[in-house]
Amino acid sequence: MVKMSLMISAVAAFILLLTMVPLSEAALSANYYDQMCPQAENIIYQTVCNASIYDPKVPARLLRMFFHDCFIRGCDASLLLDSTPENKAEKDGPPNISVRSFYVIDDAKTKLEKACPNTVSCADVIAIAARDVVAMSQGPWWNVLKGRKDGRVSIANETRNLPSPFSNTTTLIQSFAKRGLSIKDLVALSGGHTLGFSHCSSFSARLHNFSAEHFSDPSINSEFAINLKKKCPIPNKDHNAGEFLDSTSSTFDNDYYKRIVMGKGVFGSDQALFEDYRTRWIVDSFAKDEKLFFREFAASMVKLGNVGVIEDGEIRVKCSIVN
Ligand code: HEM
Ligand SMILES: *[C@@H]1O[C@H](CO)[C@@H](O)[C@H](O)[C@H]1NC(C)=O
Ligand SMILES: *[C@@H]1O[C@H](CO)[C@@H](O)[C@H](O)[C@H]1NC(C)=O
Ligand SMILES: *[C@@H]1O[C@H](CO)[C@@H](O)[C@H](O)[C@H]1NC(C)=O
Ligand SMILES: *[C@@H]1O[C@H](CO)[C@@H](O)[C@H](O)[C@H]1NC(C)=O
Ligand SMILES: *[C@@H]1O[C@H](CO)[C@@H](O)[C@H](O)[C@H]1NC(C)=O
């Protein structure tokens, strides 16, 4: 009798264990390369740091690269693959999502292949580079979990599944939830817009003929709307015209949230976070407390780095082509 119940509880414990271990997801770890390639993170840091000195646009671009990579097919470096005659890759997807500065990741990877061949995945290089650019812009630092594998598939059309700068909060929440990310993750990660620049096409629909009732999006601060209209007149001959996402666009800080509170978010999707009760209180708390934002941003970046991690991938030798 006692034996029987012991056996039942052992079986129950085993089933419990099985359900607790997410079998489909590869486990990442902070010390993944400690034995195989102890200098990996240093090589990446040196490369990213040097590139950022030559081109101050690099940090924002690499941070955005990580987000786009992880949101399409998971963090598998599918974004780095070049198009082939048979296949149009993510890189060449719908134009207004275009990410740049791929050469920095390729440079780091070339150096890594010399130091420790066939060891460090391109997906891990992006994740580490994204952490490094935040830290070197005076933002938080966190331990990057590693051990991702690189995918073999990249499809241009799938970039349609990225959230749009015109999305409302419900759509944004759903888009993040599909990747296992919470409302807090949405608000914290949107803080990535403390760095960088946007072209007019990503927000000018808010400025002219916004809706039947309003010429401009009523959630924009009126002074700020005037400024944006000056930068993005109609017609606009300058394809490079646009606006910085934050007045301190090369410093990682909580200014982004302070600006949203004032109605000075550049994208409709940024400002929407302050118009919805589900997200407004989080925006408010990050605007008031930079340390809280830093902690939550770091935690959410670790979660973003876990999205769709694959086990049956490869360690690409060259990030732009499959082995
Ligand atoms: C919440 C949904 C998001 C939307 C709708 C969105 C949309 C955009 C758009 C439209 C641009 C400007 C593209 C251009 O016109 O050149 C942009 C830039 C940027 N995004 Fe996001 N984004 C989102 C989330 C994120 C996240 C999660 C991060 C990183 C954690 C991020 C980091 C960046 C950065 C750093 C830039 C500036 C890039 C540069 O200066 O080259 N974004 N985003
Ligand atoms: C630093 O970056 C510049 C510009 O990308 C490049 O020409 C140079 O070779 C790099 N130097 C090192 C040591 O990586
Ligand atoms: C991309 O997706 C859209 C909408 O889902 C579809 O209409 C279009 O034909 C697709 N294009 C390609 C090249 O697959
Ligand atoms: C949010 O946007 C989606 C897609 O455009 C739309 O279907 C939905 O009605 C919008 N929700 C609200 C509350 O405006
Ligand atoms: C791309 O830009 C155009 C305006 O130039 C806009 O109509 C469209 O919604 C944008 N697409 C995305 C995914 O942001
Ligand atoms: C706004 O819409 C009206 C009617 O559709 C059009 O005549 C006008 O040219 C538009 N203005 C701008 C600035 O796009």
CSV table of C-alpha atoms in Angstrom, one decimal, residues 114-303:
chain,number,residue,atom,x,y,z
A,114,LYS,CA,39.8,33.7,-36.5
A,115,ALA,CA,39.8,33.4,-32.7
A,116,CYS,CA,37.4,30.4,-32.3
A,117,PRO,CA,36.1,29.0,-35.6
A,118,ASN,CA,32.6,27.6,-35.8
A,119,THR,CA,31.7,28.5,-32.2
A,120,VAL,CA,29.8,31.8,-31.8
A,121,SER,CA,26.4,32.1,-33.5
A,122,CYS,CA,25.5,35.3,-35.4
A,123,ALA,CA,22.3,35.4,-33.3
A,124,ASP,CA,24.4,35.6,-30.2
A,125,VAL,CA,26.6,38.4,-31.7
A,126,ILE,CA,23.5,40.5,-32.3
A,127,ALA,CA,22.3,40.0,-28.7
A,128,ILE,CA,25.7,40.9,-27.3
A,129,ALA,CA,26.1,43.9,-29.5
A,130,ALA,CA,22.6,45.2,-28.5
A,131,ARG,CA,23.6,45.0,-24.9
A,132,ASP,CA,27.0,46.7,-25.6
A,133,VAL,CA,25.5,49.7,-27.5
A,134,VAL,CA,23.0,50.3,-24.6
A,135,ALA,CA,25.8,50.2,-22.0
A,136,MET,CA,28.1,52.4,-24.0
A,137,SER,CA,25.3,55.0,-24.4
A,138,GLN,CA,25.2,55.3,-20.6
A,139,GLY,CA,22.3,52.8,-20.2
A,140,PRO,CA,22.1,49.7,-18.1
A,141,TRP,CA,24.3,46.6,-18.5
A,142,TRP,CA,23.1,43.0,-18.2
A,143,ASN,CA,24.4,39.5,-18.6
A,144,VAL,CA,23.5,38.3,-22.0
A,145,LEU,CA,22.3,34.7,-22.1
A,146,LYS,CA,23.9,32.8,-25.0
A,147,GLY,CA,23.8,29.6,-27.0
A,148,ARG,CA,21.4,30.6,-29.8
A,149,LYS,CA,21.7,28.9,-33.1
A,150,ASP,CA,21.4,30.6,-36.5
A,151,GLY,CA,18.4,29.9,-38.8
A,152,ARG,CA,18.5,29.0,-42.5
A,153,VAL,CA,15.4,30.8,-43.6
A,154,SER,CA,14.7,34.5,-44.2
A,155,ILE,CA,11.6,35.7,-46.0
A,156,ALA,CA,11.1,39.4,-46.9
A,157,ASN,CA,7.4,39.3,-46.6
A,158,GLU,CA,7.5,38.2,-43.0
A,159,THR,CA,8.7,41.7,-41.9
A,160,ARG,CA,5.0,42.7,-42.4
A,161,ASN,CA,4.5,41.0,-39.0
A,162,LEU,CA,6.5,43.7,-37.2
A,163,PRO,CA,4.4,46.2,-35.3
A,164,SER,CA,3.8,49.4,-37.3
A,165,PRO,CA,4.5,52.9,-36.0
A,166,PHE,CA,0.8,53.6,-36.6
A,167,SER,CA,-0.4,50.7,-34.4
A,168,ASN,CA,-2.7,51.3,-31.5
A,169,THR,CA,-2.0,49.9,-28.0
A,170,THR,CA,-4.2,46.9,-28.5
A,171,THR,CA,-2.4,45.8,-31.6
A,172,LEU,CA,1.0,46.4,-29.9
A,173,ILE,CA,0.0,44.4,-26.9
A,174,GLN,CA,-1.1,41.5,-29.1
A,175,SER,CA,2.0,41.7,-31.2
A,176,PHE,CA,4.2,41.4,-28.1
A,177,ALA,CA,2.0,38.7,-26.5
A,178,LYS,CA,2.4,36.5,-29.6
A,179,ARG,CA,6.1,36.4,-28.7
A,180,GLY,CA,5.5,35.7,-25.0
A,181,LEU,CA,6.2,39.4,-24.1
A,182,SER,CA,4.0,41.2,-21.5
A,183,ILE,CA,2.5,44.7,-21.4
A,184,LYS,CA,5.4,45.8,-19.2
A,185,ASP,CA,7.9,44.4,-21.8
A,186,LEU,CA,6.1,46.4,-24.5
A,187,VAL,CA,6.5,49.6,-22.5
A,188,ALA,CA,10.0,49.0,-21.3
A,189,LEU,CA,11.3,47.9,-24.8
A,190,SER,CA,9.7,50.8,-26.5
A,191,GLY,CA,12.2,52.8,-24.4
A,192,GLY,CA,14.7,51.7,-27.1
A,193,HIS,CA,13.4,54.8,-28.8
A,194,THR,CA,15.6,56.8,-26.5
A,195,LEU,CA,18.2,56.3,-29.2
A,196,GLY,CA,18.1,57.1,-32.9
A,197,PHE,CA,16.3,58.7,-35.7
A,198,SER,CA,13.2,58.2,-37.8
A,199,HIS,CA,12.4,59.2,-41.4
A,200,CYS,CA,9.3,61.3,-42.0
A,201,SER,CA,7.4,58.4,-43.6
A,202,SER,CA,7.1,56.7,-40.2
A,203,PHE,CA,5.1,59.5,-38.6
A,204,SER,CA,4.1,62.2,-41.2
A,205,ALA,CA,0.6,60.6,-41.5
A,206,ARG,CA,0.1,62.0,-37.9
A,207,LEU,CA,0.7,65.5,-39.2
A,208,HIS,CA,-1.4,66.0,-42.3
A,209,ASN,CA,-5.0,64.9,-42.9
A,210,PHE,CA,-4.8,62.6,-39.9
A,211,SER,CA,-8.6,61.9,-39.8
A,212,ALA,CA,-11.9,63.3,-40.9
A,213,GLU,CA,-12.1,65.2,-37.5
A,214,HIS,CA,-8.5,66.2,-37.0
A,215,PHE,CA,-5.9,67.5,-39.4
A,216,SER,CA,-3.1,66.4,-37.0
A,217,ASP,CA,-3.2,63.6,-34.5
A,218,PRO,CA,-4.8,65.2,-31.4
A,219,SER,CA,-2.4,63.4,-29.1
A,220,ILE,CA,0.6,65.4,-30.4
A,221,ASN,CA,1.7,68.4,-28.4
A,222,SER,CA,0.8,71.3,-30.7
A,223,GLU,CA,4.2,73.0,-30.5
A,224,PHE,CA,5.9,69.7,-31.3
A,225,ALA,CA,3.5,69.1,-34.2
A,226,ILE,CA,4.6,72.5,-35.7
A,227,ASN,CA,8.3,71.4,-35.4
A,228,LEU,CA,7.6,68.1,-37.0
A,229,LYS,CA,5.7,69.7,-39.9
A,230,LYS,CA,8.7,72.0,-40.5
A,231,LYS,CA,11.0,68.9,-40.7
A,232,CYS,CA,8.5,67.0,-42.9
A,233,PRO,CA,6.8,69.4,-45.2
A,234,ILE,CA,4.5,68.2,-48.0
A,235,PRO,CA,5.7,67.8,-50.7
A,236,ASN,CA,9.0,66.6,-49.2
A,237,LYS,CA,11.9,66.4,-51.6
A,238,ASP,CA,14.4,65.2,-49.0
A,239,HIS,CA,14.2,61.4,-48.6
A,240,ASN,CA,16.5,61.6,-45.6
A,241,ALA,CA,14.4,64.1,-43.7
A,242,GLY,CA,13.1,63.1,-40.3
A,243,GLU,CA,13.4,63.6,-36.6
A,244,PHE,CA,15.4,62.2,-33.7
A,245,LEU,CA,13.3,59.9,-31.5
A,246,ASP,CA,14.5,61.7,-28.4
A,247,SER,CA,16.2,65.1,-27.8
A,248,THR,CA,19.2,63.2,-26.3
A,249,SER,CA,19.2,60.6,-29.1
A,250,SER,CA,22.7,59.3,-28.4
A,251,THR,CA,22.2,58.9,-24.6
A,252,PHE,CA,20.3,56.0,-23.3
A,253,ASP,CA,18.0,57.6,-20.6
A,254,ASN,CA,14.3,57.9,-19.6
A,255,ASP,CA,13.7,61.1,-21.6
A,256,TYR,CA,11.7,59.1,-24.1
A,257,TYR,CA,9.0,58.6,-21.4
A,258,LYS,CA,9.1,62.2,-20.2
A,259,ARG,CA,8.5,63.3,-23.7
A,260,ILE,CA,5.6,60.9,-24.2
A,261,VAL,CA,4.0,62.4,-21.0
A,262,MET,CA,4.3,65.8,-22.7
A,263,GLY,CA,2.7,64.6,-26.0
A,264,LYS,CA,6.1,64.6,-27.7
A,265,GLY,CA,6.3,60.9,-28.8
A,266,VAL,CA,7.4,60.8,-32.5
A,267,PHE,CA,5.4,57.7,-33.5
A,268,GLY,CA,1.7,57.1,-33.0
A,269,SER,CA,2.7,53.8,-31.4
A,270,ASP,CA,4.9,55.7,-28.8
A,271,GLN,CA,2.2,58.2,-28.0
A,272,ALA,CA,-0.5,55.5,-27.9
A,273,LEU,CA,1.2,54.1,-24.8
A,274,PHE,CA,0.2,57.2,-22.9
A,275,GLU,CA,-3.3,57.2,-24.2
A,276,ASP,CA,-4.3,53.8,-22.9
A,277,TYR,CA,-4.9,53.1,-19.2
A,278,ARG,CA,-3.2,49.7,-19.5
A,279,THR,CA,0.2,51.3,-20.3
A,280,ARG,CA,0.0,54.9,-19.1
A,281,TRP,CA,0.8,54.1,-15.5
A,282,ILE,CA,3.9,52.2,-16.7
A,283,VAL,CA,5.0,55.1,-18.8
A,284,ASP,CA,4.5,57.4,-15.8
A,285,SER,CA,6.5,55.2,-13.5
A,286,PHE,CA,9.5,55.1,-16.0
A,287,ALA,CA,9.3,58.8,-16.6
A,288,LYS,CA,9.6,59.4,-12.8
A,289,ASP,CA,12.2,56.7,-12.1
A,290,GLU,CA,15.1,56.2,-14.5
A,291,LYS,CA,16.6,53.4,-12.3
A,292,LEU,CA,13.4,51.5,-12.4
A,293,PHE,CA,13.3,51.9,-16.2
A,294,PHE,CA,16.9,50.6,-16.5
A,295,ARG,CA,16.2,47.5,-14.4
A,296,GLU,CA,13.0,46.7,-16.3
A,297,PHE,CA,14.6,47.4,-19.7
A,298,ALA,CA,17.5,45.0,-18.9
A,299,ALA,CA,15.0,42.3,-17.7
A,300,SER,CA,12.8,42.7,-20.8
A,301,MET,CA,15.9,42.6,-23.2
A,302,VAL,CA,16.8,39.2,-21.6
A,303,LYS,CA,13.2,38.1,-22.3
